Coordinates of C-alpha atoms in Angstrom, one line a residue:
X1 CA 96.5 43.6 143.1
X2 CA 95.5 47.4 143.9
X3 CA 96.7 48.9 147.0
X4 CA 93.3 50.7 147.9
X5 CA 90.4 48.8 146.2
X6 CA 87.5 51.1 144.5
X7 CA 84.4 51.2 144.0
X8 CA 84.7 54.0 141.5
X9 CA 85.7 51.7 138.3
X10 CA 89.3 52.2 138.6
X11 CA 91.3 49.3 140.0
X12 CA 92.7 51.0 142.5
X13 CA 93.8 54.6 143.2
X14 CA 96.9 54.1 141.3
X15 CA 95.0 53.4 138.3
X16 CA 93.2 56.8 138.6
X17 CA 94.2 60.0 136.4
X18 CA 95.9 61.1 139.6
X19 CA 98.6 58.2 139.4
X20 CA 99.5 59.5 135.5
X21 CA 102.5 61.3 134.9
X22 CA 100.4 63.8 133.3
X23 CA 98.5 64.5 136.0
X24 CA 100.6 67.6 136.7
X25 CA 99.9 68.8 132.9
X26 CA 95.8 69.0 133.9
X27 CA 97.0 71.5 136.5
X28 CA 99.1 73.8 133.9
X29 CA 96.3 73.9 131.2
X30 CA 93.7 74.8 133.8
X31 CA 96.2 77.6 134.3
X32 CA 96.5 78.2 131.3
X33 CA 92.5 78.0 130.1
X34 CA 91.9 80.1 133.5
X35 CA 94.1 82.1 135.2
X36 CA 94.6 86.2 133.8
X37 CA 98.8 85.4 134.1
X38 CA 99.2 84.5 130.6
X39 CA 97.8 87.8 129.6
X40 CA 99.3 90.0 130.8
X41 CA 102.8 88.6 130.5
X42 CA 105.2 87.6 127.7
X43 CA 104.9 83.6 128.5
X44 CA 103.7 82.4 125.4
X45 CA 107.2 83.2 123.2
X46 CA 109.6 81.2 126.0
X47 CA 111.4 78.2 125.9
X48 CA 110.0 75.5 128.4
X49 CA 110.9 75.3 131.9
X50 CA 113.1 72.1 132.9
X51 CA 114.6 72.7 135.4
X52 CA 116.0 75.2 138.5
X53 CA 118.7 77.8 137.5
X54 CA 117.2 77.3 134.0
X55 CA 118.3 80.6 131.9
X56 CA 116.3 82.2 129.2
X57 CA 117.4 85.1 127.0
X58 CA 114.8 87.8 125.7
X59 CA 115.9 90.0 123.3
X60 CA 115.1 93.6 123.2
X61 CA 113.1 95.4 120.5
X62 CA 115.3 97.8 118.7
X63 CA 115.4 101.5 119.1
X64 CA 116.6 104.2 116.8
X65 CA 117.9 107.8 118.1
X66 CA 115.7 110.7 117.9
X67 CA 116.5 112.6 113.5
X68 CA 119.8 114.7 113.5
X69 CA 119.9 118.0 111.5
X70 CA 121.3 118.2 108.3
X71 CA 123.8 120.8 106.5
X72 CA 125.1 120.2 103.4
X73 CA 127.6 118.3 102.5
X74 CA 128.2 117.4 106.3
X75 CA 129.5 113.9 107.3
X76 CA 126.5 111.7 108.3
X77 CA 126.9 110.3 111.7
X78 CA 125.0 106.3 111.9
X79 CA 122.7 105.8 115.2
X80 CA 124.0 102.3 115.8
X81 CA 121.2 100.1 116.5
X82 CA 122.9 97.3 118.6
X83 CA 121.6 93.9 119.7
X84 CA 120.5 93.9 123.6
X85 CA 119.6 91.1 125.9
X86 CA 117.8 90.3 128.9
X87 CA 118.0 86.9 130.7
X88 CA 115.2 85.7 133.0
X89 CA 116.8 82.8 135.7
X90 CA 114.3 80.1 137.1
X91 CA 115.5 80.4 140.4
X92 CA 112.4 79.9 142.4
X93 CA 111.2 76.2 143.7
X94 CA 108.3 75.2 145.8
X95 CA 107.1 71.8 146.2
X96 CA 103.1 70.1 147.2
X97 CA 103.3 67.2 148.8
X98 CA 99.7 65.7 149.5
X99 CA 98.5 63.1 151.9
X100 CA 95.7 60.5 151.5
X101 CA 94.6 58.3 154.5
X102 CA 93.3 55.2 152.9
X103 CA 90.4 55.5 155.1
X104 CA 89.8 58.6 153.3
X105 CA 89.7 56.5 150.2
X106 CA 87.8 54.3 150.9
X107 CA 85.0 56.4 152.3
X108 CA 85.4 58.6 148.8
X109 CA 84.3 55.2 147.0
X110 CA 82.2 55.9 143.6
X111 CA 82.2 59.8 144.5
X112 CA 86.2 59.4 143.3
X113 CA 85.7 61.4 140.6
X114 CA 84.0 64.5 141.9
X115 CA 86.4 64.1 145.1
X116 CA 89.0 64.4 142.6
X117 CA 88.0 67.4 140.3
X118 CA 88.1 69.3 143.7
X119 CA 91.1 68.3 144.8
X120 CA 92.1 69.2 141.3
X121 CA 90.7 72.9 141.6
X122 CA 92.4 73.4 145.4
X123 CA 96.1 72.8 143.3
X124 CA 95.1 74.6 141.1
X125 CA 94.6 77.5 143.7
X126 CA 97.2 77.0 145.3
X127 CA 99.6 77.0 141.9
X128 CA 98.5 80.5 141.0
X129 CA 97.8 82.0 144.3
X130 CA 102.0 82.0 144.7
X131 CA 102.4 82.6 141.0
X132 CA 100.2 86.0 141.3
X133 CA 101.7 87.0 144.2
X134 CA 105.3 86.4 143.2
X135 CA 104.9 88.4 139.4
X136 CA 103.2 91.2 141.2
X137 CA 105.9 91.5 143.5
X138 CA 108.6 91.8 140.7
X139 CA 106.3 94.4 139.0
X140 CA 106.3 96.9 141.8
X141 CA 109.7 96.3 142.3
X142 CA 110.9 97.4 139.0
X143 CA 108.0 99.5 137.0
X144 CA 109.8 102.5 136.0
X145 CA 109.9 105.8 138.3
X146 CA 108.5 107.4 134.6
X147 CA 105.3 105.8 135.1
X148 CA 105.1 105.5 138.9
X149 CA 105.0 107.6 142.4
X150 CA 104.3 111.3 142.5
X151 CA 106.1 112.4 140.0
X152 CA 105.7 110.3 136.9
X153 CA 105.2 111.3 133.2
X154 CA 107.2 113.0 130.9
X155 CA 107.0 116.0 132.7
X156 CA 106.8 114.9 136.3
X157 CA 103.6 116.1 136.9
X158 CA 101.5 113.6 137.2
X159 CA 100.7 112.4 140.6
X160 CA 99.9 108.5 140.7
X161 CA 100.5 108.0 145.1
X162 CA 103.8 107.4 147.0
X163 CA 103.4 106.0 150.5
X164 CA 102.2 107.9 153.5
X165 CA 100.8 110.3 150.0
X166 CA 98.4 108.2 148.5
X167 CA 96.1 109.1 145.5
X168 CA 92.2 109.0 147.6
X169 CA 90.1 107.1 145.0
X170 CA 86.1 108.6 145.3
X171 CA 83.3 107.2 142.5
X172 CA 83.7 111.3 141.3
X173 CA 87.6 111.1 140.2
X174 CA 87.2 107.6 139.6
X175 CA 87.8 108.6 135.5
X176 CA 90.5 111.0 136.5
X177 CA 92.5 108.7 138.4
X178 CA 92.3 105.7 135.3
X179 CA 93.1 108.5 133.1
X180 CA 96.0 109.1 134.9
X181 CA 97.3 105.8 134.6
X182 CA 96.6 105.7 130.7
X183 CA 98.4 109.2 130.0
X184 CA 102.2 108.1 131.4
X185 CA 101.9 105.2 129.6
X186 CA 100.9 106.7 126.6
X187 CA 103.7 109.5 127.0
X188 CA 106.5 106.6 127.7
X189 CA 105.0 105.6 124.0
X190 CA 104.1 101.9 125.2
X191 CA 100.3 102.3 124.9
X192 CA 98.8 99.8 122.5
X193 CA 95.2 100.2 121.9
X194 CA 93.3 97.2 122.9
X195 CA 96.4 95.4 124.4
X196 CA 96.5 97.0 127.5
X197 CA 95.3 95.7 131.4
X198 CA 94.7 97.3 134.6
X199 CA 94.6 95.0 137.9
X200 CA 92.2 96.0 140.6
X201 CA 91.0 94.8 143.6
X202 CA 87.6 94.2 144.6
X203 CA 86.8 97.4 146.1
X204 CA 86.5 99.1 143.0
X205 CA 83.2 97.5 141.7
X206 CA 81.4 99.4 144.3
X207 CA 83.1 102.9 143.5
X208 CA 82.6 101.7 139.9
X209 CA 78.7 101.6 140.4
X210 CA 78.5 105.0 141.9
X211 CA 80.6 106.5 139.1
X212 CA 80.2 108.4 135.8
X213 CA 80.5 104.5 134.1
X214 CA 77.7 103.2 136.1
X215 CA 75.5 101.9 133.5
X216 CA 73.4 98.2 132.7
X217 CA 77.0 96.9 131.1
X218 CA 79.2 96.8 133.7
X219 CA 75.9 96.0 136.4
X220 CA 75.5 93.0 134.7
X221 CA 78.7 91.9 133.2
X222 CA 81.6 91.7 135.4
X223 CA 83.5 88.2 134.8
X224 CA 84.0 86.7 131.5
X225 CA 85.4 83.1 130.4
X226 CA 88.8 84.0 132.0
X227 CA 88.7 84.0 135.8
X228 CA 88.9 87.5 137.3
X229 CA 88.3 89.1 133.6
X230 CA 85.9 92.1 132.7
X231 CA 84.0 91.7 129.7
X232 CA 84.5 95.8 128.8
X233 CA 87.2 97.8 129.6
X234 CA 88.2 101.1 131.5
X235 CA 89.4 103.9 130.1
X236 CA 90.9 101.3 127.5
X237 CA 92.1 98.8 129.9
X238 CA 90.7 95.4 129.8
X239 CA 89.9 95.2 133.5
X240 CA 91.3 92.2 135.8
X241 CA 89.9 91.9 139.2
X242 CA 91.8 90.1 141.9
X243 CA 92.3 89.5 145.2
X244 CA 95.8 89.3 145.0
X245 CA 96.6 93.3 143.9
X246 CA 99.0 94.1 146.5
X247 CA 97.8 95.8 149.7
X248 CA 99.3 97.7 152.9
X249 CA 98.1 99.5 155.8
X250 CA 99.8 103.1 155.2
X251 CA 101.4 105.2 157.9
X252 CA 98.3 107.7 157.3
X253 CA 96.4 104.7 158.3
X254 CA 94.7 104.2 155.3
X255 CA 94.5 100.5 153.4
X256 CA 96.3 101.3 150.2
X257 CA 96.5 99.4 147.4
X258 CA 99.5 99.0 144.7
X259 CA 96.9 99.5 141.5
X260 CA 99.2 97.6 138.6
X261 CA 98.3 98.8 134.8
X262 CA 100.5 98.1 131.6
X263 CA 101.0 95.9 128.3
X264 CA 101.9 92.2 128.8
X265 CA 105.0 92.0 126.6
X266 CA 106.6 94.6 129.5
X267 CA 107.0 91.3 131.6
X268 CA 108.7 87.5 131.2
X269 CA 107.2 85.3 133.2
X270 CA 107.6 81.3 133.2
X271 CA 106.2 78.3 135.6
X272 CA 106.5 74.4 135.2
X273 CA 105.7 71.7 137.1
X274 CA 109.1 70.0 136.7
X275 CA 108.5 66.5 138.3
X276 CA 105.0 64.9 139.6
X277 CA 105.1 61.6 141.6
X278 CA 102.7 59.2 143.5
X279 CA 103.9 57.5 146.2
X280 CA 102.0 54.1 147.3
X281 CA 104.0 53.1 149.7
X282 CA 104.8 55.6 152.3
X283 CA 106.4 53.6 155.4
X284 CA 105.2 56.5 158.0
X285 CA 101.7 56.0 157.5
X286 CA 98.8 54.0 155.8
X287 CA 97.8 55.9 152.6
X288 CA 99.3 57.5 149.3
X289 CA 101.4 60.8 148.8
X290 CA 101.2 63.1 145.3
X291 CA 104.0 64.9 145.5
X292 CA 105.0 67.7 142.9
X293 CA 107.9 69.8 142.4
X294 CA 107.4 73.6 141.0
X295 CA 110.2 76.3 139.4
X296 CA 109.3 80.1 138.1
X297 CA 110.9 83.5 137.5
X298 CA 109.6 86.4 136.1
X299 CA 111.7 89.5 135.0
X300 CA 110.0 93.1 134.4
X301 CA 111.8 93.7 130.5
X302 CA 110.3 97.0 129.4
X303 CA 109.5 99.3 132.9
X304 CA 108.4 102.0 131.4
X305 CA 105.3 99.7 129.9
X306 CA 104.4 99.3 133.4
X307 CA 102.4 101.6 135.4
X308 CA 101.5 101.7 139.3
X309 CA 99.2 103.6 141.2
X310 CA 99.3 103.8 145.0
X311 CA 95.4 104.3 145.8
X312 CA 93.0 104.2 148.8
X313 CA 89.5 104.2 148.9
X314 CA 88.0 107.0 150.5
X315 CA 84.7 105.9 152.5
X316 CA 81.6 106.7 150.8
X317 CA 78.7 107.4 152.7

């Protein structure tokens, strides 16, 4: 006998695709299908996530040393190319636990199913509005000071912001400023052609229009399959636009943004929903709680394949 009769052809709500233990897997491949996190980090190559304090080792690429000069008849001297190692921990947890008032059931009858795919979408929003904000985080933290601040690139003179200096982003320097970001990366030799992504916030599509790249393409075409995704790039960065790109107020009063730019295998980055449960029979109240349990890390493995801007916006008139 169901719990919550319904009138929306399941028995009751515990017959419903919310009540499957793979409920939680509908989350992860929306993530998956959707979100811009799986490309523009290493996820794809990692073991799964089971569980908190969950280790997983990444090996380095390997480097040779730079060619030695050669006399004759000299003893040769090996660059020893040596195994290295990085681990990433799951060491962050997080939990959801959602409520349903059976009168709320009730009242969601045959509309079940559409009450559902929302409810659906607002996890799903709330999955990778912690995830973004968490591997963001670690980038800043650790990009390299090579390909960061005022005094990146190989010969520290190339200017990409500090705080209280930031870089002042008008539509004219717009291809200066992108440039920028392209030439450290290409001078800490991690530029791939093709593979590359730059993270920006809103604000740029109107500097974008006023720009030297104003044209019917990017008027028309800003969003592509993946949410957040332009369908051409900048200055040979495919272009993600989020709302998430790190922000502050500066001490010159200014709202400056941490502008993010590099190659996804620079990061390691893992999620999984490690246990999903519903519970129908909640002694504190009349209705049904979904509850789900959450681990992640992410580890910045190559820094100098990372690049960070510190812009602002001047005001256009």
């Amino acid at each position: 006998m169901p719990i919550f009769p319904s009138a929306s052809g399941y028995t009751g709500i515990e017959a419903t695709p919310l009540a499957r233990v793979g409920y939680s897997d509908f989350i992860l491949s929306r993530v998956y299908e959707n979100d811009w996190l799986p490309r523009i980090t290493a996820s794809e190559l990692l073991e799964p996530v089971t569980r908190c304090n969950q280790t997983i080792q990444l090996m380095y690429a390997p480097e040779v040393g730079p060619l030695r000069s050669y006399q004759k008849n000299q003893q040769l001297v090996p660059n020893t190319v040596s195994t290295q190692a990085r681990c990433l921990s799951i060491c962050y947890m997080g939990y959801q636990d959602i409520k349903f008032d059976s009168t709320d059931i009730k009242m969601a009858c045959e509309r079940w199913p559409s009450y559902e795919e929302k409810l659906l979408e607002s996890m799903y929003q709330s999955y990778v509005s912690t995830m973004r904000t968490f591997v963001l985080g670690r980038m800043m933290a650790e990009v390299s000071p090579r390909t960061s601040l005022d005094l990146a690139g190989m010969n520290q003179d190339v200017n990409l912001g500090k705080p209280g200096q930031p870089v002042h982003v008008t539509p004219q320097n717009l291809p200066k400023v992108l440039a920028d970001l392209q030439r450290v990366l290409i001078e800490s030799k991690r530029w791939v052609e093709g593979e590359m992504y730059i993270i920006v916030p809103p604000q740029l599509r109107t500097y974008l229009a006023m720009s030297n790249y104003s044209n019917s393409l990017y008027s028309c075409n800003c969003g592509g399959i993946v949410s957040g995704m332009w369908d051409h790039p900048l200055m040979g960065f495919t272009v993600i636009e989020s709302i998430h790109v790190p922000v502050v107020r500066d001490k010159t009063g200014n709202l400056c943004f941490f502008i993010l730019a590099g190659h996804k295998e620079a990061t390691a980055y893992a999620s999984n929903i490690l246990e999903a449960r519903l519970n129908t029979s909640d002694p504190n109240s009349f209705g049904v709680r979904y509850q789900y349990l959450v681990a992640w890390g992410a580890e910045v493995i190559y820094p100098d394949a990372l690049a960070m801007g510190y812009w602002t916006f001047d005001p256009i008139n």
